[in-house]
């Protein structure tokens, strides 16, 4: 029986991937990790049939322990807080010490050609998106570990719920600072989760050494997103240039996020749409309009 370890399994993408793996592939032995004991407790409640371990990528021994008997690993790191110069070398060292890991799947976000050198210290310090991925990927690439990357160089649709839904529900206003507006590609989190589960359950040799780039097909700025939400809820949503709700939502991380946006609004504009999701899953990917219809209750 194959064993898959998910590091940071309490996360948005990782938890949904664990749920899908359990539902679709009950024969797989799943080991779920959190860096916190409260996270482990929650995982034990939510996944009573999985093996739950505490593993922190700043604690090498905990990684070695979590990887015992494991065939494949899935890694997603959180934005704003991850020190890739410590976490990824620890993960690599533990995988090399194990010696038996057949595949490591890592979620990244890198527009083609962008590097840590090009980003520079100011943006790397935001520890967000490409600013973690462009540090981690070269380290993994140099390690000879059997890697598969899921590269998502665009917005994940769950940002709508995280940043916009509350204000739209309360006042029919899409409120964001206008300097953060851009023509963006959007990918549904469910499509990423379906791709991750497929890659983790296909034959290892089908995906090792590959970078699967997932994007949306159509670019939308805030006005166009507001128009799509208006259609989904049969009511008019207007775009308002105001930083306050984002400040409230982000707290201490607001300045980091605003610095991040200064690179993000331009560095992702040249990303070309791919048909990777459709090719891998043999079904159409979810459009933003379909997503909004499905998530309508978030906004009304
Ligand atoms: N938002 C977007 O539009 C977008 C677009 C493209 C790519 N991305 C990328 O998607 C990723 C975020 O995805 P997400 O929202 O699914 O992630 P998330 O919910 O932030 O999950 C990350 C997990 O990492 C775990 N973690 C934190 N510190 C840890 C440590 N020291 N050791 C081990 N585990 C640790 C956390 O679990 P515990 O606290 O329980 O340990 C957490 O559940 C980011 O890398 C981001 O760049 C986002």
PDB file of N, CA, C and O in Angstrom, residues 53 162 172 182 217 231 234 290 293:
ATOM      1  N   UNK A  53       0.762  13.204  12.362  1.00  0.00           N
ATOM      2  CA  UNK A  53       2.052  13.449  13.038  1.00  0.00           C
ATOM      3  C   UNK A  53       2.292  14.953  13.148  1.00  0.00           C
ATOM      4  O   UNK A  53       1.797  15.729  12.340  1.00  0.00           O
ATOM      5  N   UNK A 162     -11.707  35.181   0.768  1.00  0.00           N
ATOM      6  CA  UNK A 162     -10.804  35.728   1.782  1.00  0.00           C
ATOM      7  C   UNK A 162     -10.824  37.256   1.805  1.00  0.00           C
ATOM      8  O   UNK A 162     -10.765  37.866   2.854  1.00  0.00           O
ATOM      9  N   UNK A 172     -22.667  45.349  -1.098  1.00  0.00           N
ATOM     10  CA  UNK A 172     -22.621  45.260  -2.563  1.00  0.00           C
ATOM     11  C   UNK A 172     -21.473  46.078  -3.147  1.00  0.00           C
ATOM     12  O   UNK A 172     -21.586  46.627  -4.238  1.00  0.00           O
ATOM     13  N   UNK A 182      -5.531  44.625 -11.398  1.00  0.00           N
ATOM     14  CA  UNK A 182      -4.749  44.141 -12.554  1.00  0.00           C
ATOM     15  C   UNK A 182      -5.628  43.187 -13.351  1.00  0.00           C
ATOM     16  O   UNK A 182      -6.626  42.674 -12.839  1.00  0.00           O
ATOM     17  N   UNK A 217      -8.125  30.895 -18.061  1.00  0.00           N
ATOM     18  CA  UNK A 217      -8.108  31.126 -19.516  1.00  0.00           C
ATOM     19  C   UNK A 217      -8.340  32.593 -19.866  1.00  0.00           C
ATOM     20  O   UNK A 217      -7.941  33.053 -20.920  1.00  0.00           O
ATOM     21  N   UNK A 231     -23.852  39.450 -11.961  1.00  0.00           N
ATOM     22  CA  UNK A 231     -24.671  38.484 -12.724  1.00  0.00           C
ATOM     23  C   UNK A 231     -25.025  37.271 -11.861  1.00  0.00           C
ATOM     24  O   UNK A 231     -26.155  36.787 -11.887  1.00  0.00           O
ATOM     25  N   UNK A 234     -27.605  38.498  -9.192  1.00  0.00           N
ATOM     26  CA  UNK A 234     -28.721  39.326  -9.691  1.00  0.00           C
ATOM     27  C   UNK A 234     -28.836  40.638  -8.937  1.00  0.00           C
ATOM     28  O   UNK A 234     -29.938  41.056  -8.549  1.00  0.00           O
ATOM     29  N   UNK A 290     -18.689  30.149 -13.428  1.00  0.00           N
ATOM     30  CA  UNK A 290     -19.224  28.908 -12.822  1.00  0.00           C
ATOM     31  C   UNK A 290     -18.943  28.869 -11.324  1.00  0.00           C
ATOM     32  O   UNK A 290     -19.788  28.465 -10.522  1.00  0.00           O
ATOM     33  N   UNK A 293     -21.252  31.172  -9.479  1.00  0.00           N
ATOM     34  CA  UNK A 293     -22.597  30.583  -9.389  1.00  0.00           C
ATOM     35  C   UNK A 293     -22.627  29.563  -8.252  1.00  0.00           C
ATOM     36  O   UNK A 293     -23.533  29.557  -7.427  1.00  0.00           O
TER      37      UNK A 293
END
